[in-house]
Amino acid sequence: MARTQAEAEIVANQARWDAAAREIGYSTTLLAECEAAERAKALLEALSQVPATSLAGIAAKLNAALREGEYSLHDSEPPWPQIRSALDDIARLREQKVTS
């Protein structure tokens, strides 16, 4: 009897969850988020296949990799500090080129 009651409660709770998820669009939003992440991954892969033709292009590629892969703007685990450093170097070189 207790098992039957527990199963009924689980079914009722799931039905409430499903109704609330539909009402707020949770499942639709979750699906859209997953699709967007897959699209971002595909675009990053495509970007890595195209050679950069300028410092700005190199900076854009590094920035895209940094933004897609980094969990925190201040992540100290490799390769994130090195990528940020390379981006800073490119910005510095571009600035020197502009002011020269």
PDB file of C-alpha atoms in Angstrom:
ATOM      1  CA  MET A   1       0.000   0.000   0.000  1.00  0.00           C
ATOM      2  CA  ALA A   2       2.784   2.447   0.891  1.00  0.00           C
ATOM      3  CA  ARG A   3       4.512   1.674  -2.389  1.00  0.00           C
ATOM      4  CA  THR A   4       1.338   2.308  -4.382  1.00  0.00           C
ATOM      5  CA  GLN A   5       0.845   5.618  -2.581  1.00  0.00           C
ATOM      6  CA  ALA A   6       4.475   6.628  -3.179  1.00  0.00           C
ATOM      7  CA  GLU A   7       4.172   5.787  -6.867  1.00  0.00           C
ATOM      8  CA  ALA A   8       0.965   7.825  -7.118  1.00  0.00           C
ATOM      9  CA  GLU A   9       2.706  10.783  -5.458  1.00  0.00           C
ATOM     10  CA  ILE A  10       5.598  10.512  -7.889  1.00  0.00           C
ATOM     11  CA  VAL A  11       3.205  10.493 -10.846  1.00  0.00           C
ATOM     12  CA  ALA A  12       1.321  13.496  -9.422  1.00  0.00           C
ATOM     13  CA  ASN A  13       4.553  15.392  -8.746  1.00  0.00           C
ATOM     14  CA  GLN A  14       5.797  14.666 -12.259  1.00  0.00           C
ATOM     15  CA  ALA A  15       2.510  15.898 -13.714  1.00  0.00           C
ATOM     16  CA  ARG A  16       2.811  19.144 -11.716  1.00  0.00           C
ATOM     17  CA  TRP A  17       6.427  19.544 -12.838  1.00  0.00           C
ATOM     18  CA  ASP A  18       5.508  18.951 -16.477  1.00  0.00           C
ATOM     19  CA  ALA A  19       2.640  21.459 -16.285  1.00  0.00           C
ATOM     20  CA  ALA A  20       4.852  24.100 -14.664  1.00  0.00           C
ATOM     21  CA  ALA A  21       7.609  23.467 -17.217  1.00  0.00           C
ATOM     22  CA  ARG A  22       5.134  23.945 -20.072  1.00  0.00           C
ATOM     23  CA  GLU A  23       3.727  27.089 -18.470  1.00  0.00           C
ATOM     24  CA  ILE A  24       7.117  28.790 -18.176  1.00  0.00           C
ATOM     25  CA  GLY A  25       8.570  27.271 -21.329  1.00  0.00           C
ATOM     26  CA  TYR A  26      11.357  25.419 -19.527  1.00  0.00           C
ATOM     27  CA  SER A  27      11.703  22.508 -21.941  1.00  0.00           C
ATOM     28  CA  THR A  28      11.504  24.757 -24.996  1.00  0.00           C
ATOM     29  CA  THR A  29      14.129  27.077 -23.535  1.00  0.00           C
ATOM     30  CA  LEU A  30      16.384  24.187 -22.564  1.00  0.00           C
ATOM     31  CA  LEU A  31      16.168  22.781 -26.085  1.00  0.00           C
ATOM     32  CA  ALA A  32      16.928  26.197 -27.606  1.00  0.00           C
ATOM     33  CA  GLU A  33      19.910  26.585 -25.280  1.00  0.00           C
ATOM     34  CA  CYS A  34      21.287  23.174 -26.295  1.00  0.00           C
ATOM     35  CA  GLU A  35      20.814  23.980 -29.984  1.00  0.00           C
ATOM     36  CA  ALA A  36      22.566  27.338 -29.534  1.00  0.00           C
ATOM     37  CA  ALA A  37      25.497  25.650 -27.792  1.00  0.00           C
ATOM     38  CA  GLU A  38      25.816  23.138 -30.635  1.00  0.00           C
ATOM     39  CA  ARG A  39      25.686  25.976 -33.188  1.00  0.00           C
ATOM     40  CA  ALA A  40      28.369  27.911 -31.285  1.00  0.00           C
ATOM     41  CA  LYS A  41      30.552  24.801 -31.214  1.00  0.00           C
ATOM     42  CA  ALA A  42      30.109  24.304 -34.972  1.00  0.00           C
ATOM     43  CA  LEU A  43      30.883  27.962 -35.694  1.00  0.00           C
ATOM     44  CA  LEU A  44      34.007  27.853 -33.525  1.00  0.00           C
ATOM     45  CA  GLU A  45      35.149  24.745 -35.400  1.00  0.00           C
ATOM     46  CA  ALA A  46      34.492  26.443 -38.750  1.00  0.00           C
ATOM     47  CA  LEU A  47      36.355  29.546 -37.577  1.00  0.00           C
ATOM     48  CA  SER A  48      39.385  27.434 -36.703  1.00  0.00           C
ATOM     49  CA  GLN A  49      39.497  26.116 -40.287  1.00  0.00           C
ATOM     50  CA  VAL A  50      39.747  29.585 -41.877  1.00  0.00           C
ATOM     51  CA  PRO A  51      43.188  31.228 -41.901  1.00  0.00           C
ATOM     52  CA  ALA A  52      43.347  34.696 -40.366  1.00  0.00           C
ATOM     53  CA  THR A  53      44.645  37.396 -42.702  1.00  0.00           C
ATOM     54  CA  SER A  54      45.287  40.119 -40.132  1.00  0.00           C
ATOM     55  CA  LEU A  55      46.070  40.731 -36.486  1.00  0.00           C
ATOM     56  CA  ALA A  56      42.393  41.584 -36.036  1.00  0.00           C
ATOM     57  CA  GLY A  57      41.472  38.183 -37.474  1.00  0.00           C
ATOM     58  CA  ILE A  58      43.874  36.411 -35.131  1.00  0.00           C
ATOM     59  CA  ALA A  59      42.489  38.396 -32.202  1.00  0.00           C
ATOM     60  CA  ALA A  60      38.936  37.501 -33.223  1.00  0.00           C
ATOM     61  CA  LYS A  61      39.770  33.795 -33.388  1.00  0.00           C
ATOM     62  CA  LEU A  62      41.469  33.862 -29.986  1.00  0.00           C
ATOM     63  CA  ASN A  63      38.623  35.870 -28.495  1.00  0.00           C
ATOM     64  CA  ALA A  64      36.039  33.414 -29.827  1.00  0.00           C
ATOM     65  CA  ALA A  65      37.947  30.463 -28.363  1.00  0.00           C
ATOM     66  CA  LEU A  66      38.369  32.284 -25.081  1.00  0.00           C
ATOM     67  CA  ARG A  67      34.694  33.208 -24.768  1.00  0.00           C
ATOM     68  CA  GLU A  68      33.404  29.779 -25.788  1.00  0.00           C
ATOM     69  CA  GLY A  69      35.738  27.691 -23.659  1.00  0.00           C
ATOM     70  CA  GLU A  70      36.382  29.773 -20.580  1.00  0.00           C
ATOM     71  CA  TYR A  71      34.284  29.219 -17.484  1.00  0.00           C
ATOM     72  CA  SER A  72      35.384  32.433 -15.819  1.00  0.00           C
ATOM     73  CA  LEU A  73      36.879  35.665 -17.064  1.00  0.00           C
ATOM     74  CA  HIS A  74      39.580  35.205 -14.446  1.00  0.00           C
ATOM     75  CA  ASP A  75      40.236  31.477 -14.920  1.00  0.00           C
ATOM     76  CA  SER A  76      43.877  30.826 -14.058  1.00  0.00           C
ATOM     77  CA  GLU A  77      44.052  27.323 -15.536  1.00  0.00           C
ATOM     78  CA  PRO A  78      45.998  26.901 -18.790  1.00  0.00           C
ATOM     79  CA  PRO A  79      45.469  27.779 -21.574  1.00  0.00           C
ATOM     80  CA  TRP A  80      43.243  30.727 -20.578  1.00  0.00           C
ATOM     81  CA  PRO A  81      45.941  33.032 -19.122  1.00  0.00           C
ATOM     82  CA  GLN A  82      48.092  32.376 -22.188  1.00  0.00           C
ATOM     83  CA  ILE A  83      45.234  33.145 -24.569  1.00  0.00           C
ATOM     84  CA  ARG A  84      44.421  36.360 -22.686  1.00  0.00           C
ATOM     85  CA  SER A  85      48.103  37.304 -22.793  1.00  0.00           C
ATOM     86  CA  ALA A  86      48.270  36.682 -26.553  1.00  0.00           C
ATOM     87  CA  LEU A  87      45.167  38.833 -27.054  1.00  0.00           C
ATOM     88  CA  ASP A  88      46.751  41.603 -24.986  1.00  0.00           C
ATOM     89  CA  ASP A  89      49.928  41.337 -27.092  1.00  0.00           C
ATOM     90  CA  ILE A  90      47.951  41.603 -30.324  1.00  0.00           C
ATOM     91  CA  ALA A  91      46.063  44.638 -29.015  1.00  0.00           C
ATOM     92  CA  ARG A  92      49.368  46.246 -27.992  1.00  0.00           C
ATOM     93  CA  LEU A  93      50.949  45.545 -31.399  1.00  0.00           C
ATOM     94  CA  ARG A  94      47.895  46.933 -33.205  1.00  0.00           C
ATOM     95  CA  GLU A  95      48.014  50.056 -31.047  1.00  0.00           C
ATOM     96  CA  GLN A  96      51.738  50.506 -31.780  1.00  0.00           C
ATOM     97  CA  LYS A  97      51.050  50.086 -35.494  1.00  0.00           C
ATOM     98  CA  VAL A  98      48.237  52.669 -35.409  1.00  0.00           C
ATOM     99  CA  THR A  99      50.297  55.251 -33.519  1.00  0.00           C
ATOM    100  CA  SER A 100      53.421  54.745 -35.682  1.00  0.00           C
TER     101      SER A 100
END
